[in-house]
Amino acid sequence: MTGRRFRHFQKSAAVLAVMAAVLASPVAGFADEPLSQGKPVNVRTKAIDIFQIGREERTFGKLTFLGGLELLASDREIGGLSGLISLEGGNAFLAVTDHGHWVSGRIVQTAEGTPLDVSGVRMAPLLGADGKALKARWGHDTEALALDGSDLYVTAETRNAIYRYPWPLTTGKERMLGEVKLAEDIRALPRNTGLEALAVAPGGSSVAGSLIAVAESPAGEGSDLEGYIIGPDGTDRFGIRRHDGFDATDAAFLPDGDMLLLERRFTLLDLIGLRLRRFPGESIRPDALLEGELLLEADFGYQIDNMEALAVHRNEAGETILTLLSDDNRSFLQRTILLRFRLDD
């Protein structure tokens, strides 16, 4: 048996073992699965065993590649995945598409966090406060998710709005609770380069409980990315140093309070690129200009696509796991891929 065939055999055996364990035990909280009244969607997966094409290396600086999946959905509305939250220690997820749909499902994974398969995928349209779908009124282009207790926040890029929904989304028919009040300069950001990344500052942070939003690209003649600290008493601003034409696509906080920023670049010369930076939590303050630590940079020599979503969770061993998800723009030329890394520092 060749090495590749042996790895495939090992992966298949692992999937069967994990699924057997799940089926043999009670499914805790099954009645509370998100989007219980959503539309079921069949999703096939293809394993991604290596990150750098043609090399078996799994360590990339402080990140260890755990594995990935290419997702092949029977409904094209599952494409365009732009925001992500990891649930139940990485066993489940909630995503949002840029066409105004929720997508939920379960991830079959090893104890370490290696993704093996997805199951139970459902989708439902985001509804406004009046119960009508956002897509019906062009209120969608939803790009990022952030969860704060019983509140779920969603950015809408072209409207430069942040919507608030109740959590959990038990049925998928829950209506919007309202919009976050935003400053006029945020509302005036250019369409298609507006609010793209969103996270909630954790407890212990100097800006704890605030929404941290980052615009996709610099506005006007500015050369740096624009960040916003949005709280009950108003909005403060900070900057993030932009390098090599990379734009912001998502943000997430680590358990220690540091913030991760996922960035993406596309040019005819360089094609697609991915960058991931880490910023100390204490550096996120009004009027600061952040540089951050480069954790990862990858191009088409790696298993990436249009990476737009980022989520963080801890596995059973207490290790920090990052999940990255791509937006395929519902194009046959792109892929929806899910990648998992362990952060070793």
mmCIF file of C-alpha atoms in Angstrom, residues 43-209:
data_model
loop_
_atom_site.group_PDB
_atom_site.id
_atom_site.type_symbol
_atom_site.label_atom_id
_atom_site.label_comp_id
_atom_site.label_asym_id
_atom_site.label_seq_id
_atom_site.Cartn_x
_atom_site.Cartn_y
_atom_site.Cartn_z
ATOM 1 C CA VAL A 43 -22.626 18.491 1.499
ATOM 2 C CA ARG A 44 -19.861 16.167 0.337
ATOM 3 C CA THR A 45 -16.273 16.676 1.452
ATOM 4 C CA LYS A 46 -12.794 16.044 0.101
ATOM 5 C CA ALA A 47 -9.914 15.792 2.532
ATOM 6 C CA ILE A 48 -7.041 18.296 2.396
ATOM 7 C CA ASP A 49 -4.106 16.466 3.940
ATOM 8 C CA ILE A 50 -1.297 18.947 3.225
ATOM 9 C CA PHE A 51 -1.231 22.739 3.336
ATOM 10 C CA GLN A 52 1.817 23.586 1.240
ATOM 11 C CA ILE A 53 1.342 21.877 -2.103
ATOM 12 C CA GLY A 54 3.965 19.203 -2.797
ATOM 13 C CA ARG A 55 5.384 19.247 0.758
ATOM 14 C CA GLU A 56 4.524 17.223 3.855
ATOM 15 C CA GLU A 57 5.491 20.019 6.264
ATOM 16 C CA ARG A 58 2.872 20.644 8.952
ATOM 17 C CA THR A 59 4.572 23.361 11.026
ATOM 18 C CA PHE A 60 4.393 26.953 9.831
ATOM 19 C CA GLY A 61 5.971 29.180 12.435
ATOM 20 C CA LYS A 62 3.701 29.045 15.503
ATOM 21 C CA LEU A 63 0.946 27.253 13.596
ATOM 22 C CA THR A 64 0.542 23.505 13.082
ATOM 23 C CA PHE A 65 -1.677 22.441 10.189
ATOM 24 C CA LEU A 66 -4.211 19.888 11.393
ATOM 25 C CA GLY A 67 -6.040 19.275 8.127
ATOM 26 C CA GLY A 68 -8.810 20.621 5.966
ATOM 27 C CA LEU A 69 -11.870 19.855 3.882
ATOM 28 C CA GLU A 70 -13.183 21.000 0.537
ATOM 29 C CA LEU A 71 -16.956 21.391 0.846
ATOM 30 C CA LEU A 72 -19.133 20.444 -2.124
ATOM 31 C CA ALA A 73 -22.741 21.496 -1.510
ATOM 32 C CA SER A 74 -25.842 20.492 -3.435
ATOM 33 C CA ASP A 75 -27.205 24.055 -3.144
ATOM 34 C CA ARG A 76 -25.142 26.936 -4.550
ATOM 35 C CA GLU A 77 -26.487 29.250 -1.829
ATOM 36 C CA ILE A 78 -24.098 27.457 0.529
ATOM 37 C CA GLY A 79 -21.323 29.268 -1.369
ATOM 38 C CA GLY A 80 -20.144 32.737 -0.443
ATOM 39 C CA LEU A 81 -19.366 31.828 3.175
ATOM 40 C CA SER A 82 -17.923 34.948 4.769
ATOM 41 C CA GLY A 83 -18.378 34.758 8.557
ATOM 42 C CA LEU A 84 -17.904 31.888 11.006
ATOM 43 C CA ILE A 85 -18.358 30.911 14.658
ATOM 44 C CA SER A 86 -17.043 27.658 16.152
ATOM 45 C CA LEU A 87 -19.454 25.966 18.559
ATOM 46 C CA GLU A 88 -19.230 23.079 21.036
ATOM 47 C CA GLY A 89 -15.438 22.916 21.026
ATOM 48 C CA GLY A 90 -15.282 22.816 17.237
ATOM 49 C CA ASN A 91 -17.903 20.075 16.864
ATOM 50 C CA ALA A 92 -20.391 22.493 15.292
ATOM 51 C CA PHE A 93 -20.402 25.781 13.438
ATOM 52 C CA LEU A 94 -22.555 28.689 12.364
ATOM 53 C CA ALA A 95 -21.648 30.601 9.216
ATOM 54 C CA VAL A 96 -23.173 33.434 7.217
ATOM 55 C CA THR A 97 -23.105 33.891 3.448
ATOM 56 C CA ASP A 98 -22.725 37.168 1.609
ATOM 57 C CA HIS A 99 -26.164 36.543 0.080
ATOM 58 C CA GLY A 100 -27.897 36.742 3.428
ATOM 59 C CA HIS A 101 -28.170 33.122 4.590
ATOM 60 C CA TRP A 102 -27.339 31.382 7.845
ATOM 61 C CA VAL A 103 -25.559 28.029 7.456
ATOM 62 C CA SER A 104 -25.088 25.589 10.335
ATOM 63 C CA GLY A 105 -23.714 22.092 10.645
ATOM 64 C CA ARG A 106 -21.610 19.654 12.599
ATOM 65 C CA ILE A 107 -17.935 18.835 12.072
ATOM 66 C CA VAL A 108 -16.718 15.296 12.573
ATOM 67 C CA GLN A 109 -13.263 15.793 14.096
ATOM 68 C CA THR A 110 -10.533 14.038 16.016
ATOM 69 C CA ALA A 111 -9.851 14.926 19.662
ATOM 70 C CA GLU A 112 -6.971 17.094 18.407
ATOM 71 C CA GLY A 113 -9.307 19.036 16.115
ATOM 72 C CA THR A 114 -8.527 17.587 12.679
ATOM 73 C CA PRO A 115 -11.704 17.934 10.563
ATOM 74 C CA LEU A 116 -12.822 14.660 8.987
ATOM 75 C CA ASP A 117 -16.285 15.373 7.594
ATOM 76 C CA VAL A 118 -19.338 17.639 7.970
ATOM 77 C CA SER A 119 -22.925 16.595 8.596
ATOM 78 C CA GLY A 120 -26.353 17.984 9.404
ATOM 79 C CA VAL A 121 -25.895 21.097 7.275
ATOM 80 C CA ARG A 122 -28.895 23.441 7.219
ATOM 81 C CA MET A 123 -29.516 26.902 5.822
ATOM 82 C CA ALA A 124 -32.057 29.658 6.411
ATOM 83 C CA PRO A 125 -32.429 33.273 5.245
ATOM 84 C CA LEU A 126 -31.595 36.145 7.579
ATOM 85 C CA LEU A 127 -34.840 37.885 8.474
ATOM 86 C CA GLY A 128 -35.428 41.534 9.231
ATOM 87 C CA ALA A 129 -37.434 42.772 12.194
ATOM 88 C CA ASP A 130 -40.580 42.516 10.046
ATOM 89 C CA GLY A 131 -39.942 38.869 9.193
ATOM 90 C CA LYS A 132 -38.981 39.516 5.569
ATOM 91 C CA ALA A 133 -35.699 38.165 4.174
ATOM 92 C CA LEU A 134 -32.847 40.680 4.025
ATOM 93 C CA LYS A 135 -32.070 39.512 0.514
ATOM 94 C CA ALA A 136 -35.511 40.628 -0.660
ATOM 95 C CA ARG A 137 -34.677 44.260 0.163
ATOM 96 C CA TRP A 138 -30.951 44.232 -0.668
ATOM 97 C CA GLY A 139 -30.081 44.504 2.985
ATOM 98 C CA HIS A 140 -27.683 41.588 2.889
ATOM 99 C CA ASP A 141 -24.031 41.344 1.718
ATOM 100 C CA THR A 142 -23.481 39.946 5.197
ATOM 101 C CA GLU A 143 -19.791 39.413 5.882
ATOM 102 C CA ALA A 144 -18.877 38.677 9.506
ATOM 103 C CA LEU A 145 -20.263 37.192 12.726
ATOM 104 C CA ALA A 146 -19.538 37.895 16.378
ATOM 105 C CA LEU A 147 -21.192 36.271 19.396
ATOM 106 C CA ASP A 148 -21.569 38.010 22.750
ATOM 107 C CA GLY A 149 -23.670 36.052 25.225
ATOM 108 C CA SER A 150 -27.271 36.157 24.017
ATOM 109 C CA ASP A 151 -26.491 38.595 21.193
ATOM 110 C CA LEU A 152 -25.307 37.632 17.727
ATOM 111 C CA TYR A 153 -23.907 40.435 15.569
ATOM 112 C CA VAL A 154 -23.666 40.457 11.766
ATOM 113 C CA THR A 155 -22.010 43.036 9.517
ATOM 114 C CA ALA A 156 -23.584 44.113 6.221
ATOM 115 C CA GLU A 157 -20.796 45.538 4.111
ATOM 116 C CA THR A 158 -22.581 47.520 1.411
ATOM 117 C CA ARG A 159 -24.934 49.099 3.986
ATOM 118 C CA ASN A 160 -22.137 49.545 6.545
ATOM 119 C CA ALA A 161 -24.492 48.264 9.200
ATOM 120 C CA ILE A 162 -24.224 45.856 12.123
ATOM 121 C CA TYR A 163 -27.345 43.808 12.765
ATOM 122 C CA ARG A 164 -28.222 42.250 16.140
ATOM 123 C CA TYR A 165 -29.959 38.869 16.378
ATOM 124 C CA PRO A 166 -30.935 36.725 19.371
ATOM 125 C CA TRP A 167 -28.770 33.768 20.295
ATOM 126 C CA PRO A 168 -29.282 30.872 19.988
ATOM 127 C CA LEU A 169 -30.831 30.723 16.507
ATOM 128 C CA THR A 170 -32.877 27.709 17.513
ATOM 129 C CA THR A 171 -35.191 27.559 14.501
ATOM 130 C CA GLY A 172 -33.560 29.842 11.933
ATOM 131 C CA LYS A 173 -36.734 31.938 11.822
ATOM 132 C CA GLU A 174 -35.594 34.369 14.492
ATOM 133 C CA ARG A 175 -35.982 38.018 13.483
ATOM 134 C CA MET A 176 -33.451 40.801 13.711
ATOM 135 C CA LEU A 177 -33.642 42.626 17.035
ATOM 136 C CA GLY A 178 -32.285 45.854 15.624
ATOM 137 C CA GLU A 179 -29.191 47.618 14.328
ATOM 138 C CA VAL A 180 -26.206 48.884 16.285
ATOM 139 C CA LYS A 181 -26.007 52.668 16.255
ATOM 140 C CA LEU A 182 -22.957 53.608 14.182
ATOM 141 C CA ALA A 183 -21.078 56.849 13.637
ATOM 142 C CA GLU A 184 -21.648 58.742 10.402
ATOM 143 C CA ASP A 185 -18.109 58.149 9.118
ATOM 144 C CA ILE A 186 -18.700 54.378 9.348
ATOM 145 C CA ARG A 187 -22.001 54.689 7.512
ATOM 146 C CA ALA A 188 -20.196 56.696 4.823
ATOM 147 C CA LEU A 189 -17.525 54.088 4.077
ATOM 148 C CA PRO A 190 -17.370 53.197 0.362
ATOM 149 C CA ARG A 191 -19.579 50.309 -0.736
ATOM 150 C CA ASN A 192 -17.635 47.056 -1.141
ATOM 151 C CA THR A 193 -14.809 48.312 1.080
ATOM 152 C CA GLY A 194 -16.866 48.788 4.228
ATOM 153 C CA LEU A 195 -17.200 46.796 7.444
ATOM 154 C CA GLU A 196 -15.691 43.369 6.759
ATOM 155 C CA ALA A 197 -14.230 42.067 10.042
ATOM 156 C CA LEU A 198 -15.982 41.917 13.402
ATOM 157 C CA ALA A 199 -15.174 40.581 16.877
ATOM 158 C CA VAL A 200 -16.203 41.189 20.495
ATOM 159 C CA ALA A 201 -13.441 42.246 22.885
ATOM 160 C CA PRO A 202 -13.238 39.709 25.751
ATOM 161 C CA GLY A 203 -13.377 40.368 29.473
ATOM 162 C CA GLY A 204 -10.139 41.695 30.931
ATOM 163 C CA SER A 205 -9.479 43.829 27.870
ATOM 164 C CA SER A 206 -9.295 47.605 28.261
ATOM 165 C CA VAL A 207 -12.123 47.716 25.719
ATOM 166 C CA ALA A 208 -13.979 44.636 27.052
ATOM 167 C CA GLY A 209 -17.456 44.138 25.615
#
